[in-house]
mmCIF file of C-alpha atoms in Angstrom:
data_model
loop_
_atom_site.group_PDB
_atom_site.id
_atom_site.type_symbol
_atom_site.label_atom_id
_atom_site.label_comp_id
_atom_site.label_asym_id
_atom_site.label_seq_id
_atom_site.Cartn_x
_atom_site.Cartn_y
_atom_site.Cartn_z
ATOM 1 C CA ILE A 1292 113.537 90.315 168.409
ATOM 2 C CA PRO A 1293 114.303 86.224 169.475
ATOM 3 C CA THR A 1294 117.941 85.073 168.998
ATOM 4 C CA LEU A 1295 117.159 81.898 167.056
ATOM 5 C CA VAL A 1296 118.380 80.946 163.318
ATOM 6 C CA ALA A 1297 115.552 78.189 161.391
ATOM 7 C CA TYR A 1298 118.535 75.996 158.754
ATOM 8 C CA GLN A 1299 118.472 73.589 155.966
ATOM 9 C CA TYR A 1300 120.550 70.869 155.001
ATOM 10 C CA GLY A 1301 123.522 73.786 156.424
ATOM 11 C CA GLU A 1302 122.277 77.301 154.452
ATOM 12 C CA VAL A 1303 120.025 79.959 156.932
ATOM 13 C CA GLN A 1304 116.130 80.159 155.932
ATOM 14 C CA ALA A 1305 114.831 82.549 158.818
ATOM 15 C CA CYS A 1306 116.305 84.889 161.350
ATOM 16 C CA GLY A 1307 114.210 86.088 164.505
ATOM 17 C CA GLU A 1308 110.538 86.730 164.736
ATOM 18 C CA GLU A 1309 110.742 84.285 161.010
ATOM 19 C CA ALA A 1310 111.993 81.711 162.813
ATOM 20 C CA VAL A 1311 109.620 80.762 165.497
ATOM 21 C CA GLU A 1312 107.287 77.901 163.998
ATOM 22 C CA ALA A 1313 111.131 76.746 162.265
ATOM 23 C CA PHE A 1314 111.859 76.005 166.070
ATOM 24 C CA GLU A 1315 107.893 74.585 166.675
ATOM 25 C CA ASP A 1316 108.654 71.917 164.533
ATOM 26 C CA ASP A 1317 111.752 71.007 164.919
ATOM 27 C CA LYS A 1318 113.905 72.483 167.699
ATOM 28 C CA SER A 1319 116.665 70.345 166.014
ATOM 29 C CA THR A 1320 117.143 72.611 162.510
ATOM 30 C CA VAL A 1321 117.080 75.836 165.042
ATOM 31 C CA ALA A 1322 119.777 77.207 166.291
ATOM 32 C CA HIS A 1323 119.021 78.524 170.056
ATOM 33 C CA TYR A 1324 120.815 79.389 172.628
ATOM 34 C CA PHE A 1325 123.539 79.570 171.441
ATOM 35 C CA LYS A 1326 125.581 82.489 172.969
ATOM 36 C CA LEU A 1327 125.802 79.229 175.721
ATOM 37 C CA HIS A 1328 128.831 77.657 173.034
ATOM 38 C CA LEU A 1329 130.959 81.068 173.344
ATOM 39 C CA HIS A 1330 130.618 80.668 177.505
ATOM 40 C CA PRO A 1331 134.015 80.680 179.062
ATOM 41 C CA ASP A 1332 134.444 76.189 180.301
ATOM 42 C CA HIS A 1333 134.181 77.931 184.207
ATOM 43 C CA MET A 1334 130.592 79.174 183.147
ATOM 44 C CA LYS A 1335 129.699 76.698 181.096
ATOM 45 C CA ARG A 1336 129.791 74.480 183.770
ATOM 46 C CA SER A 1337 127.891 75.742 186.057
ATOM 47 C CA LEU A 1338 124.947 75.015 183.709
ATOM 48 C CA SER A 1339 122.574 73.342 185.370
ATOM 49 C CA ARG A 1340 121.115 70.749 182.102
ATOM 50 C CA PRO A 1341 122.955 70.738 178.702
ATOM 51 C CA ILE A 1342 123.178 72.705 176.119
ATOM 52 C CA PRO A 1343 121.316 72.697 173.256
ATOM 53 C CA PRO A 1344 123.753 71.357 169.986
ATOM 54 C CA LEU A 1345 124.198 73.522 166.804
ATOM 55 C CA PRO A 1346 121.830 71.833 164.444
ATOM 56 C CA PRO A 1347 123.540 69.839 161.707
ATOM 57 C CA ASN A 1348 126.030 71.148 159.606
ATOM 58 C CA VAL A 1349 125.972 74.553 161.491
ATOM 59 C CA THR A 1350 128.854 75.886 163.643
ATOM 60 C CA LEU A 1351 128.514 78.857 166.357
ATOM 61 C CA GLN A 1352 130.072 81.210 163.538
ATOM 62 C CA GLN A 1353 127.820 80.415 161.621
ATOM 63 C CA ALA A 1354 124.806 80.785 163.509
ATOM 64 C CA TYR A 1355 126.292 84.396 164.774
ATOM 65 C CA THR A 1356 127.549 85.535 161.451
ATOM 66 C CA ASP A 1357 123.903 84.812 159.933
ATOM 67 C CA ILE A 1358 122.054 86.126 163.024
ATOM 68 C CA MET A 1359 124.297 89.190 163.302
ATOM 69 C CA SER A 1360 124.065 89.964 159.743
ATOM 70 C CA TYR A 1361 119.766 90.331 159.901
ATOM 71 C CA MET A 1362 119.503 92.174 162.468
ATOM 72 C CA PHE A 1363 122.491 95.038 160.483
ATOM 73 C CA ARG A 1364 120.890 94.728 157.324
ATOM 74 C CA HIS A 1365 117.594 95.753 158.970
ATOM 75 C CA THR A 1366 118.669 98.670 160.357
ATOM 76 C CA ARG A 1367 119.805 99.385 157.562
ATOM 77 C CA GLU A 1368 116.816 98.997 156.449
ATOM 78 C CA PHE A 1369 114.667 100.688 158.571
ATOM 79 C CA PHE A 1370 116.158 103.815 158.554
ATOM 80 C CA GLU A 1371 116.734 103.871 154.813
ATOM 81 C CA SER A 1372 112.745 104.174 154.764
ATOM 82 C CA ARG A 1373 111.752 106.728 156.582
ATOM 83 C CA PRO A 1374 113.715 109.732 155.079
ATOM 84 C CA GLY A 1375 113.087 110.925 158.600
ATOM 85 C CA TYR A 1376 116.515 109.185 160.041
ATOM 86 C CA ILE A 1377 118.729 108.931 157.311
ATOM 87 C CA ASN A 1378 118.289 108.408 153.015
ATOM 88 C CA THR A 1379 120.229 106.195 151.286
ATOM 89 C CA ASN A 1380 123.331 107.920 150.576
ATOM 90 C CA THR A 1381 123.798 109.200 153.369
ATOM 91 C CA TRP A 1382 124.310 105.492 155.194
ATOM 92 C CA SER A 1383 126.218 104.555 152.144
ATOM 93 C CA ARG A 1384 128.449 107.837 153.101
ATOM 94 C CA LEU A 1385 128.391 106.759 156.895
ATOM 95 C CA GLN A 1386 128.944 102.931 156.934
ATOM 96 C CA ASN A 1387 132.730 103.362 156.394
ATOM 97 C CA SER A 1388 133.110 105.524 159.945
ATOM 98 C CA MET A 1389 130.442 103.806 162.006
ATOM 99 C CA GLU A 1390 131.511 102.495 165.030
ATOM 100 C CA ILE A 1391 129.694 99.043 166.433
ATOM 101 C CA ILE A 1392 129.281 98.626 169.814
ATOM 102 C CA LEU A 1393 128.674 95.641 170.855
ATOM 103 C CA ALA A 1394 128.088 94.286 175.023
ATOM 104 C CA THR A 1395 129.246 91.337 176.696
ATOM 105 C CA PRO A 1396 128.909 89.585 179.527
ATOM 106 C CA ASN A 1397 131.002 90.230 182.429
ATOM 107 C CA GLY A 1398 132.281 86.633 182.120
ATOM 108 C CA TRP A 1399 133.495 87.074 179.359
ATOM 109 C CA ASP A 1400 136.584 88.120 177.742
ATOM 110 C CA ILE A 1401 139.238 88.787 175.476
ATOM 111 C CA LYS A 1402 138.513 85.316 173.853
ATOM 112 C CA GLU A 1403 135.331 85.679 173.448
ATOM 113 C CA GLN A 1404 135.783 89.696 172.210
ATOM 114 C CA GLY A 1405 138.205 88.156 169.569
ATOM 115 C CA PHE A 1406 136.081 85.645 168.115
ATOM 116 C CA LEU A 1407 132.722 88.568 168.326
ATOM 117 C CA ARG A 1408 135.366 90.760 166.204
ATOM 118 C CA ARG A 1409 135.796 87.974 163.637
ATOM 119 C CA VAL A 1410 131.497 87.612 162.976
ATOM 120 C CA ALA A 1411 131.846 91.352 162.905
ATOM 121 C CA ILE A 1412 133.475 91.469 159.503
ATOM 122 C CA ARG A 1413 132.317 88.292 158.649
ATOM 123 C CA ALA A 1414 128.755 89.968 158.738
ATOM 124 C CA GLY A 1415 129.372 93.142 156.449
ATOM 125 C CA LEU A 1416 129.381 95.572 159.870
ATOM 126 C CA ILE A 1417 132.636 96.229 159.686
ATOM 127 C CA SER A 1418 136.035 95.152 157.641
ATOM 128 C CA SER A 1419 138.869 94.094 158.419
ATOM 129 C CA SER A 1420 140.788 97.497 158.557
ATOM 130 C CA GLY A 1421 138.108 98.562 160.895
ATOM 131 C CA ALA A 1422 137.268 96.319 163.032
ATOM 132 C CA GLU A 1423 140.627 97.393 165.733
ATOM 133 C CA THR A 1424 139.888 100.736 165.740
ATOM 134 C CA ARG A 1425 135.634 101.439 164.943
ATOM 135 C CA LEU A 1426 134.684 98.335 167.026
ATOM 136 C CA THR A 1427 133.801 98.756 171.100
ATOM 137 C CA PHE A 1428 133.313 95.799 173.388
ATOM 138 C CA ILE A 1429 131.525 96.804 177.316
ATOM 139 C CA THR A 1430 130.210 94.988 179.006
ATOM 140 C CA GLU A 1431 126.004 94.361 179.418
ATOM 141 C CA ALA A 1432 126.445 95.877 183.204
ATOM 142 C CA GLU A 1433 128.093 98.628 182.957
ATOM 143 C CA ALA A 1434 126.316 98.931 180.107
ATOM 144 C CA SER A 1435 123.139 99.009 182.321
ATOM 145 C CA ILE A 1436 124.241 101.730 184.359
ATOM 146 C CA HIS A 1437 124.747 103.775 181.617
ATOM 147 C CA PHE A 1438 120.808 103.428 180.835
ATOM 148 C CA ALA A 1439 119.475 103.843 184.236
ATOM 149 C CA LEU A 1440 121.811 107.083 184.908
ATOM 150 C CA HIS A 1441 120.112 108.367 181.839
ATOM 151 C CA HIS A 1442 116.087 106.508 182.557
ATOM 152 C CA GLY A 1443 116.037 105.823 186.017
ATOM 153 C CA SER A 1444 115.158 107.810 189.271
ATOM 154 C CA ILE A 1445 119.092 107.137 189.722
ATOM 155 C CA ARG A 1446 119.762 110.726 190.124
ATOM 156 C CA ASN A 1447 117.446 111.469 193.034
ATOM 157 C CA TRP A 1448 119.387 109.242 195.056
ATOM 158 C CA LEU A 1449 122.725 109.605 194.419
ATOM 159 C CA ARG A 1450 125.377 110.609 196.219
ATOM 160 C CA GLN A 1451 129.135 111.294 196.110
ATOM 161 C CA GLY A 1452 130.080 108.144 197.822
ATOM 162 C CA ALA A 1453 127.092 106.160 197.993
ATOM 163 C CA MET A 1454 128.141 102.800 196.726
ATOM 164 C CA PHE A 1455 125.306 100.268 194.772
ATOM 165 C CA ALA A 1456 125.446 97.351 192.158
ATOM 166 C CA VAL A 1457 123.634 96.856 188.932
ATOM 167 C CA VAL A 1458 122.161 93.564 188.580
ATOM 168 C CA ASP A 1459 121.956 93.397 184.463
ATOM 169 C CA ALA A 1460 119.227 90.273 184.972
ATOM 170 C CA GLY A 1461 119.365 89.572 180.992
ATOM 171 C CA GLY A 1462 117.927 86.166 179.094
ATOM 172 C CA SER A 1463 120.938 83.464 179.907
ATOM 173 C CA THR A 1464 123.441 85.539 181.737
ATOM 174 C CA VAL A 1465 122.712 87.577 185.045
ATOM 175 C CA ASP A 1466 126.032 90.590 184.863
ATOM 176 C CA SER A 1467 126.592 91.433 188.701
ATOM 177 C CA THR A 1468 129.022 95.070 189.035
ATOM 178 C CA LEU A 1469 129.901 97.357 192.268
ATOM 179 C CA TYR A 1470 129.889 100.821 191.528
ATOM 180 C CA VAL A 1471 131.237 103.948 194.212
ATOM 181 C CA CYS A 1472 130.023 107.250 192.899
ATOM 182 C CA LYS A 1473 132.409 110.105 193.293
ATOM 183 C CA SER A 1474 130.534 112.356 191.508
ATOM 184 C CA ALA A 1475 127.239 113.059 191.568
ATOM 185 C CA GLN A 1476 127.175 116.564 189.884
ATOM 186 C CA THR A 1477 126.883 116.211 185.399
ATOM 187 C CA PRO A 1478 128.867 115.207 184.271
ATOM 188 C CA VAL A 1479 128.258 112.354 186.624
ATOM 189 C CA ARG A 1480 131.303 110.265 187.968
ATOM 190 C CA LEU A 1481 131.194 106.295 188.681
ATOM 191 C CA GLU A 1482 133.898 103.637 189.992
ATOM 192 C CA GLU A 1483 133.856 100.177 189.857
ATOM 193 C CA VAL A 1484 134.839 98.710 192.653
ATOM 194 C CA ALA A 1485 135.433 94.992 193.027
ATOM 195 C CA SER A 1486 135.480 92.402 190.062
ATOM 196 C CA SER A 1487 132.061 92.002 188.716
ATOM 197 C CA LYS A 1488 130.254 88.785 188.888
ATOM 198 C CA CYS A 1489 128.800 87.082 185.982
ATOM 199 C CA VAL A 1490 126.007 84.077 187.074
ATOM 200 C CA GLN A 1491 124.386 81.695 183.994
ATOM 201 C CA ALA A 1492 120.386 82.548 185.799
ATOM 202 C CA GLY A 1493 118.331 84.485 182.695
ATOM 203 C CA GLY A 1494 115.093 83.918 182.045
ATOM 204 C CA ILE A 1495 115.557 81.533 179.440
ATOM 205 C CA PHE A 1496 116.112 79.225 182.850
ATOM 206 C CA VAL A 1497 112.789 80.214 184.583
ATOM 207 C CA ASP A 1498 111.925 78.701 180.809
ATOM 208 C CA GLU A 1499 113.143 75.560 181.324
ATOM 209 C CA GLN A 1500 111.441 75.037 184.420
ATOM 210 C CA ALA A 1501 108.697 75.379 183.506
ATOM 211 C CA GLU A 1502 108.674 72.929 180.564
ATOM 212 C CA ILE A 1503 109.396 70.363 183.361
ATOM 213 C CA VAL A 1504 106.984 70.818 185.026
ATOM 214 C CA LEU A 1505 104.432 71.212 182.322
ATOM 215 C CA LYS A 1506 105.517 67.858 181.044
ATOM 216 C CA GLN A 1507 105.283 66.767 184.196
ATOM 217 C CA LYS A 1508 101.919 67.487 184.900
ATOM 218 C CA PHE A 1509 100.156 66.547 181.748
ATOM 219 C CA ARG A 1510 102.422 64.345 181.128
ATOM 220 C CA ASN A 1511 99.100 61.127 180.939
ATOM 221 C CA SER A 1512 97.364 63.664 178.975
ATOM 222 C CA ARG A 1513 96.716 64.151 175.307
ATOM 223 C CA PHE A 1514 98.605 67.773 175.963
ATOM 224 C CA GLY A 1515 101.399 66.570 177.077
ATOM 225 C CA THR A 1516 102.887 66.888 173.056
ATOM 226 C CA SER A 1517 105.809 68.638 171.521
ATOM 227 C CA GLU A 1518 103.366 71.054 170.485
ATOM 228 C CA TYR A 1519 101.476 71.396 173.108
ATOM 229 C CA ILE A 1520 103.961 71.980 175.729
ATOM 230 C CA ALA A 1521 105.757 74.079 173.129
ATOM 231 C CA ALA A 1522 102.206 76.242 173.414
ATOM 232 C CA MET A 1523 102.264 76.682 177.376
ATOM 233 C CA ILE A 1524 105.833 77.955 177.169
ATOM 234 C CA ARG A 1525 105.902 80.968 175.137
ATOM 235 C CA VAL A 1526 102.352 82.156 176.830
ATOM 236 C CA PHE A 1527 104.626 81.646 179.949
ATOM 237 C CA GLU A 1528 107.359 83.030 178.555
ATOM 238 C CA LEU A 1529 104.602 86.258 177.950
ATOM 239 C CA LYS A 1530 102.662 86.187 180.903
ATOM 240 C CA THR A 1531 102.197 84.255 183.119
ATOM 241 C CA LYS A 1532 106.382 84.242 184.315
ATOM 242 C CA ARG A 1533 105.886 88.727 183.832
ATOM 243 C CA LEU A 1534 102.767 88.931 185.683
ATOM 244 C CA PHE A 1535 103.891 86.407 188.627
ATOM 245 C CA THR A 1536 103.270 88.394 192.511
ATOM 246 C CA ALA A 1537 104.525 86.525 195.601
ATOM 247 C CA GLY A 1538 101.486 84.931 196.544
ATOM 248 C CA LYS A 1539 99.037 85.496 193.328
ATOM 249 C CA SER A 1540 97.124 81.685 193.605
ATOM 250 C CA SER A 1541 95.576 82.022 190.211
ATOM 251 C CA ASN A 1542 98.442 81.913 187.317
ATOM 252 C CA VAL A 1543 96.642 81.297 184.489
ATOM 253 C CA ILE A 1544 98.107 80.072 181.198
ATOM 254 C CA ASP A 1545 95.611 80.856 178.181
ATOM 255 C CA PHE A 1546 97.709 78.204 175.499
ATOM 256 C CA GLY A 1547 93.682 77.489 173.844
ATOM 257 C CA GLY A 1548 91.016 76.633 172.089
ATOM 258 C CA PRO A 1549 87.562 76.172 173.114
ATOM 259 C CA GLY A 1550 87.971 72.940 172.305
ATOM 260 C CA ASP A 1551 91.098 71.695 174.558
ATOM 261 C CA THR A 1552 88.939 71.218 178.268
ATOM 262 C CA ASP A 1553 89.959 68.182 180.477
ATOM 263 C CA ASN A 1554 88.891 68.196 182.995
ATOM 264 C CA ALA A 1555 90.766 65.341 184.938
ATOM 265 C CA VAL A 1556 93.755 68.086 184.308
ATOM 266 C CA GLY A 1557 93.093 71.319 184.911
ATOM 267 C CA VAL A 1558 92.483 72.071 181.513
ATOM 268 C CA ARG A 1559 89.635 74.005 179.856
ATOM 269 C CA ARG A 1560 88.682 75.967 177.122
ATOM 270 C CA GLY A 1561 92.337 75.929 176.206
ATOM 271 C CA LYS A 1562 93.502 77.918 179.614
ATOM 272 C CA VAL A 1563 95.262 75.744 182.590
ATOM 273 C CA SER A 1564 95.887 77.801 186.206
ATOM 274 C CA LEU A 1565 99.535 77.005 187.148
ATOM 275 C CA THR A 1566 99.072 76.920 191.582
ATOM 276 C CA ALA A 1567 102.054 80.182 193.175
ATOM 277 C CA ALA A 1568 103.958 77.579 194.762
ATOM 278 C CA GLU A 1569 104.200 75.315 190.899
ATOM 279 C CA VAL A 1570 105.395 78.848 189.413
ATOM 280 C CA ALA A 1571 107.647 79.370 192.139
ATOM 281 C CA SER A 1572 109.365 76.942 191.713
ATOM 282 C CA CYS A 1573 110.365 77.801 188.319
ATOM 283 C CA PHE A 1574 111.990 80.375 189.922
ATOM 284 C CA ALA A 1575 113.696 79.299 192.967
ATOM 285 C CA VAL A 1576 116.260 77.487 191.350
ATOM 286 C CA PRO A 1577 117.930 81.573 189.079
ATOM 287 C CA ILE A 1578 116.625 83.000 192.173
ATOM 288 C CA LYS A 1579 118.741 81.191 194.194
ATOM 289 C CA ASP A 1580 122.284 81.951 192.186
ATOM 290 C CA ILE A 1581 121.175 85.514 191.840
ATOM 291 C CA ARG A 1582 121.198 86.119 194.949
ATOM 292 C CA ASP A 1583 124.452 83.797 196.747
ATOM 293 C CA SER A 1584 126.215 85.890 193.196
ATOM 294 C CA VAL A 1585 124.739 89.408 194.795
ATOM 295 C CA ARG A 1586 125.577 88.109 198.217
ATOM 296 C CA SER A 1587 128.942 87.462 197.367
ATOM 297 C CA LEU A 1588 129.526 91.128 196.313
ATOM 298 C CA ILE A 1589 128.268 93.054 198.541
ATOM 299 C CA ASP A 1590 129.206 91.190 201.726
ATOM 300 C CA SER A 1591 131.398 93.201 204.446
ATOM 301 C CA ARG A 1592 130.648 96.463 202.125
ATOM 302 C CA ASN A 1593 127.981 98.891 203.183
ATOM 303 C CA VAL A 1594 125.860 98.762 199.811
ATOM 304 C CA GLN A 1595 122.533 101.360 199.735
ATOM 305 C CA TYR A 1596 121.486 100.097 196.836
ATOM 306 C CA LEU A 1597 120.632 97.522 194.317
ATOM 307 C CA VAL A 1598 119.891 98.624 190.604
ATOM 308 C CA LEU A 1599 117.695 95.529 188.873
ATOM 309 C CA VAL A 1600 117.755 95.883 185.425
ATOM 310 C CA GLY A 1601 117.451 93.766 182.132
ATOM 311 C CA GLY A 1602 115.037 91.690 181.002
ATOM 312 C CA PHE A 1603 114.674 89.205 183.110
ATOM 313 C CA GLY A 1604 114.562 92.551 185.479
ATOM 314 C CA GLU A 1605 111.073 93.718 185.176
ATOM 315 C CA SER A 1606 110.255 90.133 187.109
ATOM 316 C CA THR A 1607 108.090 91.705 190.017
ATOM 317 C CA TYR A 1608 109.295 88.570 191.864
ATOM 318 C CA LEU A 1609 113.155 88.715 191.281
ATOM 319 C CA ARG A 1610 112.176 92.091 192.644
ATOM 320 C CA GLN A 1611 110.285 91.410 195.471
ATOM 321 C CA GLU A 1612 112.642 88.013 196.568
ATOM 322 C CA LEU A 1613 115.666 90.772 196.441
ATOM 323 C CA GLU A 1614 114.067 93.166 198.342
ATOM 324 C CA SER A 1615 113.251 90.298 201.299
ATOM 325 C CA ALA A 1616 117.300 89.190 200.851
ATOM 326 C CA PHE A 1617 118.577 92.644 201.168
ATOM 327 C CA GLY A 1618 115.982 94.602 202.932
ATOM 328 C CA THR A 1619 117.019 93.875 206.047
ATOM 329 C CA ARG A 1620 120.389 95.188 205.160
ATOM 330 C CA GLY A 1621 119.244 98.314 204.920
ATOM 331 C CA VAL A 1622 119.255 97.792 200.896
ATOM 332 C CA SER A 1623 116.840 99.517 199.083
ATOM 333 C CA VAL A 1624 116.686 97.526 195.002
ATOM 334 C CA ILE A 1625 115.338 100.145 192.188
ATOM 335 C CA VAL A 1626 113.985 99.465 188.882
ATOM 336 C CA ALA A 1627 114.647 101.673 185.760
ATOM 337 C CA GLU A 1628 111.189 104.288 185.108
ATOM 338 C CA GLU A 1629 111.394 103.137 181.856
ATOM 339 C CA PRO A 1630 111.129 98.840 180.175
ATOM 340 C CA SER A 1631 114.516 98.176 180.525
ATOM 341 C CA ARG A 1632 114.387 94.607 178.252
ATOM 342 C CA LYS A 1633 117.134 96.169 175.929
ATOM 343 C CA ALA A 1634 118.244 98.689 178.186
ATOM 344 C CA ALA A 1635 122.378 96.778 177.507
ATOM 345 C CA ALA A 1636 121.923 98.137 173.897
ATOM 346 C CA GLU A 1637 120.622 101.961 174.473
ATOM 347 C CA GLY A 1638 123.365 101.702 177.305
ATOM 348 C CA ALA A 1639 126.295 101.114 174.882
ATOM 349 C CA SER A 1640 125.209 103.613 172.962
ATOM 350 C CA ILE A 1641 125.436 105.942 175.685
ATOM 351 C CA TRP A 1642 127.907 104.821 177.301
ATOM 352 C CA HIS A 1643 129.347 105.826 173.668
ATOM 353 C CA ILE A 1644 128.180 108.761 174.545
ATOM 354 C CA THR A 1645 129.090 109.986 177.929
ATOM 355 C CA HIS A 1646 131.362 107.250 179.492
ATOM 356 C CA ASN A 1647 130.133 108.131 183.579
ATOM 357 C CA VAL A 1648 132.042 105.333 184.255
ATOM 358 C CA LYS A 1649 136.108 105.957 184.879
ATOM 359 C CA ALA A 1650 137.646 103.454 186.715
ATOM 360 C CA ARG A 1651 137.342 99.519 186.130
ATOM 361 C CA ALA A 1652 138.019 96.855 189.023
ATOM 362 C CA ALA A 1653 140.544 94.824 187.439
ATOM 363 C CA ARG A 1654 139.229 91.542 187.263
ATOM 364 C CA TYR A 1655 142.939 89.655 187.258
ATOM 365 C CA THR A 1656 146.485 90.227 188.681
ATOM 366 C CA TYR A 1657 148.870 91.296 185.971
ATOM 367 C CA GLY A 1658 152.786 91.165 185.840
ATOM 368 C CA MET A 1659 156.238 89.703 185.164
ATOM 369 C CA HIS A 1660 158.866 87.835 186.095
ATOM 370 C CA ILE A 1661 162.070 89.667 187.296
ATOM 371 C CA TRP A 1662 165.000 88.899 189.672
ATOM 372 C CA ASN A 1663 165.763 89.911 192.429
ATOM 373 C CA ASP A 1664 167.672 90.218 195.717
ATOM 374 C CA TYR A 1665 168.258 87.111 197.434
ATOM 375 C CA THR A 1666 166.771 87.654 200.795
ATOM 376 C CA ASP A 1667 165.810 85.226 203.735
ATOM 377 C CA THR A 1668 162.478 85.950 202.474
ATOM 378 C CA TYR A 1669 163.616 83.824 199.915
ATOM 379 C CA ARG A 1670 164.521 80.730 202.131
ATOM 380 C CA GLU A 1671 162.316 78.347 199.822
ATOM 381 C CA ARG A 1672 164.358 79.724 197.034
ATOM 382 C CA PHE A 1673 167.848 78.586 198.169
ATOM 383 C CA ASP A 1674 168.548 75.988 195.353
ATOM 384 C CA LEU A 1675 167.916 78.997 192.562
ATOM 385 C CA ARG A 1676 170.094 81.578 193.811
ATOM 386 C CA GLN A 1677 172.390 83.074 191.976
ATOM 387 C CA THR A 1678 176.180 85.097 192.187
ATOM 388 C CA LYS A 1679 176.445 88.136 189.051
ATOM 389 C CA PRO A 1680 179.197 88.937 188.477
ATOM 390 C CA SER A 1681 179.367 92.014 190.093
ATOM 391 C CA GLY A 1682 178.433 89.941 193.404
ATOM 392 C CA ARG A 1683 175.142 90.242 193.904
ATOM 393 C CA VAL A 1684 172.974 87.764 195.134
ATOM 394 C CA VAL A 1685 169.703 87.295 193.519
ATOM 395 C CA VAL A 1686 167.213 84.735 192.924
ATOM 396 C CA ASP A 1687 164.801 84.450 189.206
ATOM 397 C CA GLY A 1688 161.255 83.919 188.812
ATOM 398 C CA ILE A 1689 160.029 86.100 191.585
ATOM 399 C CA PHE A 1690 156.536 87.964 190.230
ATOM 400 C CA SER A 1691 156.485 91.095 190.108
ATOM 401 C CA THR A 1692 152.617 92.403 190.946
ATOM 402 C CA TRP A 1693 151.547 96.102 188.088
ATOM 403 C CA VAL A 1694 148.184 95.762 189.714
ATOM 404 C CA LYS A 1695 146.418 93.205 191.601
ATOM 405 C CA LYS A 1696 143.348 91.696 190.711
ATOM 406 C CA CYS A 1697 140.391 93.526 193.372
#
């Protein structure tokens, strides 16, 4: 489902696929890529292009509420219209005990979870009284490893002691997490080895670069209008990007009809062919960012496998580039046998049932300030010494670590 919400004068008009036409007509009236607005500041700073603004008189909370409400309403209609699944009475009876699981990027934390919890209440997914106990969050990477365990060939090579990375390449973010297998017997038991990574290098950034390439290519042609470019990008995202492989010389974008011809710019009967170099240039920056993120995660560690999942993870070219980057160090790139565009969503449900990950790496160091006996170790705090009534000489402001960041 496209994450699009169309508005008019601040009121929602259409969501998902129904908002595509409005998006192509006038992007300014459609909330799109709005997940980027919720990213923490450190993730926003890494963006190479400005985040698309929300439509006039529309808040981020409203956009999230409208898309969640839309999806939840259609989920209910789907089940209630299929007697073999569930009936109206069953849904009504179970709704107040329903458990909601939301998968979020590795880089999101308590602040973003609090925002989504409030949105889930406003959208009618869950009551305010049930939000603390029946609404659960999981990182997209952890959800994806449960998807891969369930659907992929991972069990064919998973052994006790095996260390592997999971790379969940989605639309906007690419989440990477490192695991070690503590038990390969059912139930499988995994432990997180290091703090996970999250970079803004998803599939939408390939599309954005493709838009730049096409606008430049047709800047002096009638095909340079926003309508034609939008049609080309739609086909690029659905076909050209997904079918592209290293060395593929002909990459056709079939965007128009027989009357759309201009030999001077290479358009024949509504088709234009991009060179391998042109398409590869669209992938260049996201793939570099993914390589660098994975490298920082697995360097100095004996990693044997890299499990690639997610919608962007289905790209053959991305897999080839990761194989080229890490194959020389003995890392095998594994892809799920099932289409993994919904790996996080399905994996979140599997996680709720199985809980294969038993330990996670701390993302922060936790502790508290304490008094401690003064020793030469604290010479820099000499002026902060205090003598207690008992005669004990102590110094304040010492940080006592409980859990150390990995």
